[in-house]
Every structure is written in C-alpha cells, then in structure tokens.
PDB file of C-alpha atoms in Angstrom:
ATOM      1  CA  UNK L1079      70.843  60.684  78.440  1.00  0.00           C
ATOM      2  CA  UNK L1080      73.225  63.171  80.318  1.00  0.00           C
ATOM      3  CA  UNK L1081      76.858  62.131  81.450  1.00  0.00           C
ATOM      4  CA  UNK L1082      78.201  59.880  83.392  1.00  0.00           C
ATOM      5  CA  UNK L1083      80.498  61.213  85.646  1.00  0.00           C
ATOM      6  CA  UNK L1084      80.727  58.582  88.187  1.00  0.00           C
ATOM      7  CA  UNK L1085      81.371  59.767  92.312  1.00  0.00           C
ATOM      8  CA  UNK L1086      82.115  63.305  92.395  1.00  0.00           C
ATOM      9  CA  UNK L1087      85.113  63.250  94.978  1.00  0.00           C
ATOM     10  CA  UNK L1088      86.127  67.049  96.138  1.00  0.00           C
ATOM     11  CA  UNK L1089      89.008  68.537  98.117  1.00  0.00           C
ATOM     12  CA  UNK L1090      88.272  71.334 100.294  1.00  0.00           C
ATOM     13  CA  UNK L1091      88.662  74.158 102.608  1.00  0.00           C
ATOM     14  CA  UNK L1092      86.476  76.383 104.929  1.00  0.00           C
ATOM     15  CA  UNK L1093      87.918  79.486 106.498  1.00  0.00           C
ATOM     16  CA  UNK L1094      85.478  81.609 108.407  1.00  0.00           C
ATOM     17  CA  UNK L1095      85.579  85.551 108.776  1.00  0.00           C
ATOM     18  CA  UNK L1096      88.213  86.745 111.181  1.00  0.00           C
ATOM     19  CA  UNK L1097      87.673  89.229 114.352  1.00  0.00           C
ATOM     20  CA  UNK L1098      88.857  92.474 114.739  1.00  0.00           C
ATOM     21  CA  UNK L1099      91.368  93.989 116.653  1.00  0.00           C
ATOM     22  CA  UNK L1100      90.859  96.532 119.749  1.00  0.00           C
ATOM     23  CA  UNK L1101      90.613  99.965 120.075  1.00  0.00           C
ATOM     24  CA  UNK L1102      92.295 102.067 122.605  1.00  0.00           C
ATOM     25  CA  UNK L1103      91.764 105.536 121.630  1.00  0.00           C
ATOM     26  CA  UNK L1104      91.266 109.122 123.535  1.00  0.00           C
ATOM     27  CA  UNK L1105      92.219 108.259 127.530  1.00  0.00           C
ATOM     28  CA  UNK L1106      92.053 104.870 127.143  1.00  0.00           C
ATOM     29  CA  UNK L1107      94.340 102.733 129.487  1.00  0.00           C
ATOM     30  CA  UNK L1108      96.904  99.936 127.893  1.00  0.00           C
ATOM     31  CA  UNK L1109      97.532  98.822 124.641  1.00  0.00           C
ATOM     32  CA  UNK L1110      95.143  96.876 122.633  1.00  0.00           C
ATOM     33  CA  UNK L1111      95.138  93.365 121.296  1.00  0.00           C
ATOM     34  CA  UNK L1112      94.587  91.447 118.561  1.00  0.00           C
ATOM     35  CA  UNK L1113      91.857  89.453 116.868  1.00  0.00           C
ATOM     36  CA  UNK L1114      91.809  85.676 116.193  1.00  0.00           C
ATOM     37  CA  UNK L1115      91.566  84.361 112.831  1.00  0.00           C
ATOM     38  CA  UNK L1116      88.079  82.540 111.610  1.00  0.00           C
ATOM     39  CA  UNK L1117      88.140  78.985 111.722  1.00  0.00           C
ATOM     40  CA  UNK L1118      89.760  76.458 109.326  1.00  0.00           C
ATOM     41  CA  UNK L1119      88.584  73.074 108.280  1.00  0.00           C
ATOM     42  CA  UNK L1120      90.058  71.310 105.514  1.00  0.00           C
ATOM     43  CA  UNK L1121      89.547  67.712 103.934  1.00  0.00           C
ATOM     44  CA  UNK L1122      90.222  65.305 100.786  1.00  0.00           C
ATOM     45  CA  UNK L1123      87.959  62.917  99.371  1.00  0.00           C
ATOM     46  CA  UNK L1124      84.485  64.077 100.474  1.00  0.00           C
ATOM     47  CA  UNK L1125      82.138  62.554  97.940  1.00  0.00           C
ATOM     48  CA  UNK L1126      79.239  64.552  96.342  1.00  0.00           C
ATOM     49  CA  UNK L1127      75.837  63.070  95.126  1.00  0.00           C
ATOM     50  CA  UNK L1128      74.817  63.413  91.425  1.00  0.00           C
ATOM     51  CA  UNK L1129      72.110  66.485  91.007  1.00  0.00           C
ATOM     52  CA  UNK L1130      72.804  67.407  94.726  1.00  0.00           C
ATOM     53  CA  UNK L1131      73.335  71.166  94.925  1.00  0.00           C
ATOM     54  CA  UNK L1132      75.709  72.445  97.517  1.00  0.00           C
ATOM     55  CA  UNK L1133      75.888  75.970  99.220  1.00  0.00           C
ATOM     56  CA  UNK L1134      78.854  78.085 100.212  1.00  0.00           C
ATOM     57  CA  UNK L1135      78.539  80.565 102.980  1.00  0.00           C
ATOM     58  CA  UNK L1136      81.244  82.918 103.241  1.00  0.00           C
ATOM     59  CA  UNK L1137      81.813  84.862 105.974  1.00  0.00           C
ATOM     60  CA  UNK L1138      82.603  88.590 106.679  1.00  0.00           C
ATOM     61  CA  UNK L1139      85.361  89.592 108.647  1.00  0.00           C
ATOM     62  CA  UNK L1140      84.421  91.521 111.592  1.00  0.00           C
ATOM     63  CA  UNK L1141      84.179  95.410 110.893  1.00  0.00           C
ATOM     64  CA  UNK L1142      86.673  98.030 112.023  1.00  0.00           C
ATOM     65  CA  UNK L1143      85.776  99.048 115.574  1.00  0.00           C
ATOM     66  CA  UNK L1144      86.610 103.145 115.703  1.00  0.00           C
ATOM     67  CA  UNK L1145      85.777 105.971 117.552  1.00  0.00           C
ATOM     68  CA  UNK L1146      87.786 107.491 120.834  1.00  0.00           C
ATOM     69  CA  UNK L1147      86.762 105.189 123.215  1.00  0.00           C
ATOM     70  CA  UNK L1148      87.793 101.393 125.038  1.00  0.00           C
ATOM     71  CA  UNK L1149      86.534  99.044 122.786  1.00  0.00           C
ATOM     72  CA  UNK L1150      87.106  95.509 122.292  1.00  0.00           C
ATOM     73  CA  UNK L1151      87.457  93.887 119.027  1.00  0.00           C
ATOM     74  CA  UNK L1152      84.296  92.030 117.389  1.00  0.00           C
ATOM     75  CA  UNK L1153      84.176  88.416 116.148  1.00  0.00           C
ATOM     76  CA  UNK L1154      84.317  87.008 112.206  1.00  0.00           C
ATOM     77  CA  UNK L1155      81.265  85.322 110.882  1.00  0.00           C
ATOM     78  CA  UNK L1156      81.000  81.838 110.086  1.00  0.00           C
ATOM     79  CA  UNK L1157      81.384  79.745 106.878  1.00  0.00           C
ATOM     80  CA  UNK L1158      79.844  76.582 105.602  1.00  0.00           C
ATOM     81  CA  UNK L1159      79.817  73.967 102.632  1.00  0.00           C
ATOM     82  CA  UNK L1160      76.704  72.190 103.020  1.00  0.00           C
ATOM     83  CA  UNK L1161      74.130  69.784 101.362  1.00  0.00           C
ATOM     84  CA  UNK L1162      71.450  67.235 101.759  1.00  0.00           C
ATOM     85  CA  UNK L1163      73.593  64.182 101.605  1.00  0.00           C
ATOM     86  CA  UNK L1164      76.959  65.139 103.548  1.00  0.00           C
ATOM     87  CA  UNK L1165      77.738  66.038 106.903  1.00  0.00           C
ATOM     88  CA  UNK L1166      78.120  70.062 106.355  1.00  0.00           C
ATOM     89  CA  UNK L1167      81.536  71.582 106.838  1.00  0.00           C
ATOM     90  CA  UNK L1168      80.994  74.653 109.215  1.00  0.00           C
ATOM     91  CA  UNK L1169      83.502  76.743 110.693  1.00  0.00           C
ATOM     92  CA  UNK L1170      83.473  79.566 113.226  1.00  0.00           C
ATOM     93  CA  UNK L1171      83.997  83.182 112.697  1.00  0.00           C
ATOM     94  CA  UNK L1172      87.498  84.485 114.578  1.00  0.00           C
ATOM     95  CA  UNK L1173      87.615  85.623 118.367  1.00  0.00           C
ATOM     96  CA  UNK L1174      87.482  89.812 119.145  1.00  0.00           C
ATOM     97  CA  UNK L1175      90.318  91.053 120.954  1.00  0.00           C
ATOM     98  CA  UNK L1176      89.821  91.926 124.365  1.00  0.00           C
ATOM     99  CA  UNK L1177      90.448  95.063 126.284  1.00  0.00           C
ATOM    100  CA  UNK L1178      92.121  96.279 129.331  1.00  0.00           C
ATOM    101  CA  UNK L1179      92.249  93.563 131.934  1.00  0.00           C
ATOM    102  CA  UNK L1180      89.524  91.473 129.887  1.00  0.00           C
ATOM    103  CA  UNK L1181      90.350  88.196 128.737  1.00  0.00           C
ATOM    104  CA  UNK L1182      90.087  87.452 124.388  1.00  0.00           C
ATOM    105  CA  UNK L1183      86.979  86.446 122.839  1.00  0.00           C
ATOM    106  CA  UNK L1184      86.796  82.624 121.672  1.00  0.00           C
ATOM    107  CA  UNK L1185      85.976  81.733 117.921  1.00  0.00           C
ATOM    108  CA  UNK L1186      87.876  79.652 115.579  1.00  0.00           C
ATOM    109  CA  UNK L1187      90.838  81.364 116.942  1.00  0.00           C
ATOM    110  CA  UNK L1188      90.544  83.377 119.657  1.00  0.00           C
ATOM    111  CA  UNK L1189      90.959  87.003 120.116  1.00  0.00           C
ATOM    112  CA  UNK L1190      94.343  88.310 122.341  1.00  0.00           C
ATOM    113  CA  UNK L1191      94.371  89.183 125.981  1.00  0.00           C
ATOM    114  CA  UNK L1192      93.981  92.837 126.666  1.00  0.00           C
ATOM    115  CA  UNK L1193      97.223  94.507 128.316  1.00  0.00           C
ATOM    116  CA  UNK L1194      96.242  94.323 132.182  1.00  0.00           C
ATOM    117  CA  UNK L1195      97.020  91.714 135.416  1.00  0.00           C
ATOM    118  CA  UNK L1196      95.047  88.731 134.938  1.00  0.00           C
ATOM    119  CA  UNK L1197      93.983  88.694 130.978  1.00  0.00           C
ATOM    120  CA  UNK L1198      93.744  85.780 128.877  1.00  0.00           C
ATOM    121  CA  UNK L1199      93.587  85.060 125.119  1.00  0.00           C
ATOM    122  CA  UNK L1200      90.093  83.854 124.025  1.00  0.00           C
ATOM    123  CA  UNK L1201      90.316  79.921 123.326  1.00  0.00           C
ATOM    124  CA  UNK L1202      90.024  78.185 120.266  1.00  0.00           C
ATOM    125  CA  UNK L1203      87.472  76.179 118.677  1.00  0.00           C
ATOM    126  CA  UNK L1204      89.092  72.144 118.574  1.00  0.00           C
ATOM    127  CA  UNK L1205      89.987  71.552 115.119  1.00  0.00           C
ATOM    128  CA  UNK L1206      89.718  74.838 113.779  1.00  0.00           C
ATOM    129  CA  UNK L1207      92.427  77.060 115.455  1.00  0.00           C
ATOM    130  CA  UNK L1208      94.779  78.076 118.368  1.00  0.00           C
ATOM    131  CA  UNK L1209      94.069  79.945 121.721  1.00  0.00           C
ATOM    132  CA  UNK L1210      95.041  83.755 121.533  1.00  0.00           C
ATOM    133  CA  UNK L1211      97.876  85.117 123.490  1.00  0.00           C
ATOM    134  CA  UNK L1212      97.588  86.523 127.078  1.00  0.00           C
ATOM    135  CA  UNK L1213      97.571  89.721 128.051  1.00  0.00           C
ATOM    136  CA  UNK L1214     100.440  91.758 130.111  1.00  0.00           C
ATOM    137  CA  UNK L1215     100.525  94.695 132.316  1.00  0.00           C
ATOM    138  CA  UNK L1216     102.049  96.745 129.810  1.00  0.00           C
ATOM    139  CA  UNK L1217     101.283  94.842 126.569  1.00  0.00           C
ATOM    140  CA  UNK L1218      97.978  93.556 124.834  1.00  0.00           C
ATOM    141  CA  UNK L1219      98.231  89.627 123.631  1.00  0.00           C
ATOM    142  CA  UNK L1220      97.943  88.979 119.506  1.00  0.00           C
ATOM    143  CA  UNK L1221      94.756  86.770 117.946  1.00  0.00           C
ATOM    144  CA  UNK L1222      95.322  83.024 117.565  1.00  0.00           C
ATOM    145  CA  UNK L1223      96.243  81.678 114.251  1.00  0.00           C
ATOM    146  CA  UNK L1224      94.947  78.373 112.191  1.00  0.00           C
ATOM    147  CA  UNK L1225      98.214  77.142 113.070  1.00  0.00           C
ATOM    148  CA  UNK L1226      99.675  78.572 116.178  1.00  0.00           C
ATOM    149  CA  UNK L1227      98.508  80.229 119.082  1.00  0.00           C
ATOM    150  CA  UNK L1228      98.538  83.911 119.490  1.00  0.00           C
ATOM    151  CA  UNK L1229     102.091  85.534 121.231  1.00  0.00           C
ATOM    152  CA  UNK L1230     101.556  86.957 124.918  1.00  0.00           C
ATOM    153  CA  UNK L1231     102.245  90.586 125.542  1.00  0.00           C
ATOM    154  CA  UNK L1232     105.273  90.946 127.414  1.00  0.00           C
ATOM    155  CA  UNK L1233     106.753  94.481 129.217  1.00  0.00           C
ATOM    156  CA  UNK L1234     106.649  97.115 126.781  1.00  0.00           C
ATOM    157  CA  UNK L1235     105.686  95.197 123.724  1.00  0.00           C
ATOM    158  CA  UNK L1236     102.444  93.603 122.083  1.00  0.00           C
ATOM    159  CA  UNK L1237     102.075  89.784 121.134  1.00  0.00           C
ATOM    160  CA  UNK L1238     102.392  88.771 117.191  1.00  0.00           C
ATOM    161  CA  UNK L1239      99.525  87.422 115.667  1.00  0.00           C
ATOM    162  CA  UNK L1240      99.783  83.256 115.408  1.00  0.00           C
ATOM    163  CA  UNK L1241     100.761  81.949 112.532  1.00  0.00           C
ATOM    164  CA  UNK L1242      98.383  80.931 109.641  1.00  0.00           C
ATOM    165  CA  UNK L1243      98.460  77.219 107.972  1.00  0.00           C
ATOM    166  CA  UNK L1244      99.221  76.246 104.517  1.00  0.00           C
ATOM    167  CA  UNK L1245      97.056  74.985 101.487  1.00  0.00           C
ATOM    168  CA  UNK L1246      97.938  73.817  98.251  1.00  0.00           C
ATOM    169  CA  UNK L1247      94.303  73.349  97.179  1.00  0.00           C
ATOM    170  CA  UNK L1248      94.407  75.991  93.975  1.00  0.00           C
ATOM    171  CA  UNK L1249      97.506  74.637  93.299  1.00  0.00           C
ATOM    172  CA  UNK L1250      99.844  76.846  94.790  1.00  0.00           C
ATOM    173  CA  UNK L1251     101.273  76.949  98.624  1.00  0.00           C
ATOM    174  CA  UNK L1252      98.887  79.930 100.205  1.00  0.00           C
ATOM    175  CA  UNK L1253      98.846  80.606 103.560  1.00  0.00           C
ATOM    176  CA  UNK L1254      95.524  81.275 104.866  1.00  0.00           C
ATOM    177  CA  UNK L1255      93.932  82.511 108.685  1.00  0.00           C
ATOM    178  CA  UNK L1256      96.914  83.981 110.268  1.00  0.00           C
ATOM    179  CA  UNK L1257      96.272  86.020 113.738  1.00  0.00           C
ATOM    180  CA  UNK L1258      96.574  89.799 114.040  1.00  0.00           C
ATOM    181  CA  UNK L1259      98.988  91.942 115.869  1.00  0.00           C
ATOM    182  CA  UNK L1260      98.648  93.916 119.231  1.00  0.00           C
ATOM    183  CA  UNK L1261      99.198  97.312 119.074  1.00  0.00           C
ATOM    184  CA  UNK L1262     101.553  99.638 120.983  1.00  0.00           C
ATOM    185  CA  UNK L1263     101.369 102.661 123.221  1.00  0.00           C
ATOM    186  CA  UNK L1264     104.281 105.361 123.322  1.00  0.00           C
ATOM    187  CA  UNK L1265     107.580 103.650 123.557  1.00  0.00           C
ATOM    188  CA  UNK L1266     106.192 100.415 123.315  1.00  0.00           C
ATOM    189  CA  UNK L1267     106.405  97.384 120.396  1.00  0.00           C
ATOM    190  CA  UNK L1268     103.669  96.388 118.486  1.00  0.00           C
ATOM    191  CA  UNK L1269     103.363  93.233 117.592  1.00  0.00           C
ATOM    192  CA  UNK L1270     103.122  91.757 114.036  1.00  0.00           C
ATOM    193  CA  UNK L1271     100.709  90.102 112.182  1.00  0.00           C
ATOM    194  CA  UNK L1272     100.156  86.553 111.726  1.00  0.00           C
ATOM    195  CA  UNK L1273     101.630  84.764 108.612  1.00  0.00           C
ATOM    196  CA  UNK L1274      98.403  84.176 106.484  1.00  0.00           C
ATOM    197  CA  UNK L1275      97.387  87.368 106.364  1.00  0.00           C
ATOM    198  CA  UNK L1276      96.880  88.690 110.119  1.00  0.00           C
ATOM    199  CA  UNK L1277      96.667  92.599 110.516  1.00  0.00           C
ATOM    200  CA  UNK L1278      99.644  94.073 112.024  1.00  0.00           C
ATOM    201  CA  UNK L1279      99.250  96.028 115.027  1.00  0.00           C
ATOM    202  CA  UNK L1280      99.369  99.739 115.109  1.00  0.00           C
ATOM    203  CA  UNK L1281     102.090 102.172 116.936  1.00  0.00           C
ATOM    204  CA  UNK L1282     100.773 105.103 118.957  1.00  0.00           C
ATOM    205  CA  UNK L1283      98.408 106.962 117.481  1.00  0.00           C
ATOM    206  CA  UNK L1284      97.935 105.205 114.155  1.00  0.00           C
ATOM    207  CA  UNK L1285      94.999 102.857 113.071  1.00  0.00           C
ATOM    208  CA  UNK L1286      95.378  99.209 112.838  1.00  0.00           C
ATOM    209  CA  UNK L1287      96.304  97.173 109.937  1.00  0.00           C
ATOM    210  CA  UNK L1288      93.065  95.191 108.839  1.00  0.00           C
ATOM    211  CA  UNK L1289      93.501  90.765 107.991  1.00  0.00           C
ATOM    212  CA  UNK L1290      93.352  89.763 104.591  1.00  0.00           C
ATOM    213  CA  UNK L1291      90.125  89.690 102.964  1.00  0.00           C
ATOM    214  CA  UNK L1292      89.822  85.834 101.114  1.00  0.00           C
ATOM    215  CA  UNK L1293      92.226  84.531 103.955  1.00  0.00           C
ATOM    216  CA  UNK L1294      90.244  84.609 107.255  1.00  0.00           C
ATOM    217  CA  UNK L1295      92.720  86.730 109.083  1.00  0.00           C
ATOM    218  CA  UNK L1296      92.376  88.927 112.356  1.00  0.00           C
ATOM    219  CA  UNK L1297      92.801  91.968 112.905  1.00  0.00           C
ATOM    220  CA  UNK L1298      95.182  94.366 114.561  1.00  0.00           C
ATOM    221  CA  UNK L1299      94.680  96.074 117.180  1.00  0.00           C
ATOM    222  CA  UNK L1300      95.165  99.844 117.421  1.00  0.00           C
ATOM    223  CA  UNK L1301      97.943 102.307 118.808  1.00  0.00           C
ATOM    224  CA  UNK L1302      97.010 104.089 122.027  1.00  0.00           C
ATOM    225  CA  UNK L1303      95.938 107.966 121.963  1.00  0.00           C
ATOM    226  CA  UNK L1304      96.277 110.122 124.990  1.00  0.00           C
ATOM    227  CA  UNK L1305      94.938 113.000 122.875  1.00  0.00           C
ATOM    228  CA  UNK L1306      91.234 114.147 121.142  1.00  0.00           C
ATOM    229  CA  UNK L1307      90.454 112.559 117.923  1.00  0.00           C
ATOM    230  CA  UNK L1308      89.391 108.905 116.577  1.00  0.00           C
ATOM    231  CA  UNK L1309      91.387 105.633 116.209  1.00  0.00           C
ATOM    232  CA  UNK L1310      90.549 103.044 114.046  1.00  0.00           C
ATOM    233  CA  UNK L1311      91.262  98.938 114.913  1.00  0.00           C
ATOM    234  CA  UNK L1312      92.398  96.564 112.060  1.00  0.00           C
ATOM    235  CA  UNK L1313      89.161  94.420 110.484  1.00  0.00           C
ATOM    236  CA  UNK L1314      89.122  90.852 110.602  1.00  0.00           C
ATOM    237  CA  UNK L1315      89.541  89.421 106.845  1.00  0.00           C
ATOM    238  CA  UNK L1316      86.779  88.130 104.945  1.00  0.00           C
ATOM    239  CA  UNK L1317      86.588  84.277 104.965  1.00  0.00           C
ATOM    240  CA  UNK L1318      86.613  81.554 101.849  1.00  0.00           C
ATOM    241  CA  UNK L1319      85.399  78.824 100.753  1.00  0.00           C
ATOM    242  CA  UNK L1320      87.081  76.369  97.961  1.00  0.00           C
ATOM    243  CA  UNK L1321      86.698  72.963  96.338  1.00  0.00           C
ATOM    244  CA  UNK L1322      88.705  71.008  93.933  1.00  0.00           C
ATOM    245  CA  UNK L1323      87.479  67.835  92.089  1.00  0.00           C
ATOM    246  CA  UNK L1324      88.624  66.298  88.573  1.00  0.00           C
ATOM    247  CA  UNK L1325      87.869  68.693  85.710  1.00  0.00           C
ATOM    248  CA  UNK L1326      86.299  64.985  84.010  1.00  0.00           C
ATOM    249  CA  UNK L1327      83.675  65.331  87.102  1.00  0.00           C
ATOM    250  CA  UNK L1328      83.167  69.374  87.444  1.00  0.00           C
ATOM    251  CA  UNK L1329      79.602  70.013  86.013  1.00  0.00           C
ATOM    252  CA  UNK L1330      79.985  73.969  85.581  1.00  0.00           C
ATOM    253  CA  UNK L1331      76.817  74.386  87.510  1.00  0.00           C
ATOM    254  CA  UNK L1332      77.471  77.042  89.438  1.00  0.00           C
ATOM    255  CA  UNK L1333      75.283  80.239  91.459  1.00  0.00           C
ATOM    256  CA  UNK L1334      77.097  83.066  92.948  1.00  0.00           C
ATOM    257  CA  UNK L1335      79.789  83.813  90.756  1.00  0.00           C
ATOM    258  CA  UNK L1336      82.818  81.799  92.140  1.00  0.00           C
ATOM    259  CA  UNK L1337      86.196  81.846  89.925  1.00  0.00           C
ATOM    260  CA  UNK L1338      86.901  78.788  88.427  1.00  0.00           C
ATOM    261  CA  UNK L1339      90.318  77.764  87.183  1.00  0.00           C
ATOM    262  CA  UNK L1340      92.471  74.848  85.941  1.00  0.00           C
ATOM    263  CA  UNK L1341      95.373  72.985  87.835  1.00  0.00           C
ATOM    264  CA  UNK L1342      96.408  70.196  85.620  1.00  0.00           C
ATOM    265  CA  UNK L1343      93.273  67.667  85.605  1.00  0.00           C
ATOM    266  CA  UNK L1344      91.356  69.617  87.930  1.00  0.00           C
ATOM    267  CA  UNK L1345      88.772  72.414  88.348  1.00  0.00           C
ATOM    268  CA  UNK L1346      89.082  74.479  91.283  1.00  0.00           C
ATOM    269  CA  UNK L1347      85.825  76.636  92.435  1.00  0.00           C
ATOM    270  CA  UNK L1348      86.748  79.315  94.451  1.00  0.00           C
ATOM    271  CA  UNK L1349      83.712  81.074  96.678  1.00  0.00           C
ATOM    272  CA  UNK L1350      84.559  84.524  97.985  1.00  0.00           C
ATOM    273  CA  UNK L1351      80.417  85.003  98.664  1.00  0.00           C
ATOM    274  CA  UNK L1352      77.971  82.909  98.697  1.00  0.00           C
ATOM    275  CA  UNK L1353      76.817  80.705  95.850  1.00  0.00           C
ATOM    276  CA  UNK L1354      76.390  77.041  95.003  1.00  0.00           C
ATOM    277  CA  UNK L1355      77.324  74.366  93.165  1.00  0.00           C
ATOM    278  CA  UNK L1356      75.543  71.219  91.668  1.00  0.00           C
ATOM    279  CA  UNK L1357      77.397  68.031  91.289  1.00  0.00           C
TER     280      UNK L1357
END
C-alpha cells in the first residue's frame, strides 16, 4: 500500500508575463510609456486531491518592441495552476504601454498613458493589479504594479513604474510584478521602474530597461530619437508560478523541471515553465 499523506494543503502564487514598454524611435512625437506588470493571485490553504495532477502555465513576458517607428508596447501572457478538482488559479498577462495620445492597454496591470492631451493608463484586472498611470503632454505615464498604480507623466518627466507586492512563499521577502518606467525625450526625466522588478525607462536615445524575468514585471519604455537608427523598448518579465505544502505531504512527482527546495518543514516547487505536479 502507498502512503498516507492525508489532505495535501498548498500555499501559492500566480504571476503572469508582464507587457512591454513603448517605442518612440526615428521622428516619433512624445515620450513613451511604460508596461503593466502580469497579474498576481496569491492564496493559503488550497487543498489538493490525492493522485490529482496539476499543471503550471507560465507565462512569457511580452517581447521587446524595436525598430524606428511609433509603437506601443505589447501585453504579458497569462499564467495558471489548474486541475480537475479545484477552481484553477489564472492570472492575466500585463497591459502594453500606449503611445502618443493613446490611452494604456489593460491586463493584470495596465500599461501607462502615452505622453499626449487626453491619455489614460490601461486599467487593471480586480484582484490582480493596479491601473497604469496617465499620460501628459510632455511625459508618457509608467505600467501599473501588483501593488500600486502606475505614476502619471507630469511636464518634462515620465511616470515610475507602480510598485510590486511582497511574498514570503520560498521563504524569503521577494518582491514580485512591479510596473515599468516611462522613458524620456531630450531634457526630460525618465521615470523609474517599479519595485519588483519593473524595467526602468530609457533617456534619449537609449533602449529601455526590460522587467525581471521570474517576477512578472513591465517593461520600460524607450528614450525618444529625432535621428536615423533603431530603438529598442524594455520587455515585460517572464511570469511564475510557485507552491508550498509540508515536505511530510510533497510527493516529488513532478514534469517540467521546477526547482524544489527546503524551508524548514516545507517543500517549495518553483515553476519558471510549464510542468506539473501530482499530489
């Protein structure tokens, strides 16, 4: 006869891919913004039935968006933790940034107002994230966070990325889905990313700094460039999913090559792709 184990019980977390940044590159007109981070559901205590197997979608981050064009920012992918007998755990992929005078993108987070009159950030999926910020004349709004909402562009300088949210789930404080940065234009400010990993936004004629892959995070957007040649936006950060259950209940059946460590009496399973796992 096999083991015992009684109820699995799990912690968790789901972060979905986060969206890029924009791209304001050869004549373009006003900075960029930023992207919003992918979604974030966490949750204690969610029981898992014996021989059940569960899958973990990850999500990517949204790619890079470069060339010497206008172009707003893309949107994250979604992730999931789902199985026959629980009500699945899905999250949404982050909000693109916008561009100029377009309002954000919505996602888990949304993406920041492009730089313009009457731009707004992207809104937020309820649950999983904050609104990005809005979009000024002279200054691009940054991607919503998991736990604040995107900063609005202001004169002469682009909105920080909102702040990310803390976990303890592997055992240690980590900050995960923070927003990206809006980028500047000459003799403007760009604006910073998100704690939690959220791209920073780029100066004048530089690229974008992309979110944190494992975190969710968005993108920044990119510097303007009034001259020939390509820019590059920041890419949204790939998402993550993670459980955490009593080592005396972890099985070890696994697919998809998670890491697996110890904290004290538990087993954390940490998916950075998709696999599953068989309680």
């Amino acid at each position: 006869a096999g083991i015992d184990r009684g109820p699995a019980l799990i912690d968790y977390i789901v972060i979905a891919g986060g969206g890029s940044g924009g791209l304001v590159s050869g004549n373009g007109t006003g900075p960029s913004s930023g992207g919003g981070a992918g979604g974030l559901r966490s949750g204690t205590s969610l029981q898992l039935g014996s021989g059940v197997e569960y899958t973990a979608t990850v999500g990517d981050g949204a790619s890079a968006v470069c060339g010497n064009a206008v172009t707003a920012g893309a949107d994250g992918s979604a992730s999931s933790f789902a199985g026959s007998d629980i009500t699945n755990v899905v999250t949404v992929g982050g909000g693109g940034s916008a561009v100029y005078n377009g309002a954000g993108r919505s996602g888990g987070s949304g993406g920041g107002g492009g730089a313009g009159t009457t731009t707004s950030g992207g809104s937020a999926t309820s649950g999983e994230g904050n609104a990005g910020g809005a979009g000024h004349t002279t200054g691009g709004g940054g991607g919503g966070g998991s736990g604040a909402v995107g900063v609005d562009g202001t004169s002469g300088a682009g909105g920080a990325g909102g702040a990310g949210t803390a976990n303890s789930i592997t055992g240690a404080s980590v900050t995960y889905a923070g927003g990206g940065g809006a980028g500047g234009s000459s003799g403007t400010t760009v604006g910073a990313g998100g704690s939690g990993g959220g791209g920073a936004g780029a100066a004048h004629g530089a690229n974008g700094t992309d979110g944190t892959d494992g975190l969710g995070a968005g993108g920044g957007g990119s510097g303007t460039n009034s001259g020939a040649g390509s820019l590059c936006s920041g890419a949204g950060g790939d998402g993550i999913v993670i459980i955490r259950m009593l080592s005396s209940q972890y099985t070890g059946t696994v697919t998809g090559s998670p890491t697996v460590t110890t904290d004290g009496s538990y087993k954390v399973v940490k998916f950075t792709g998709t696999g599953t796992y068989t309680a």
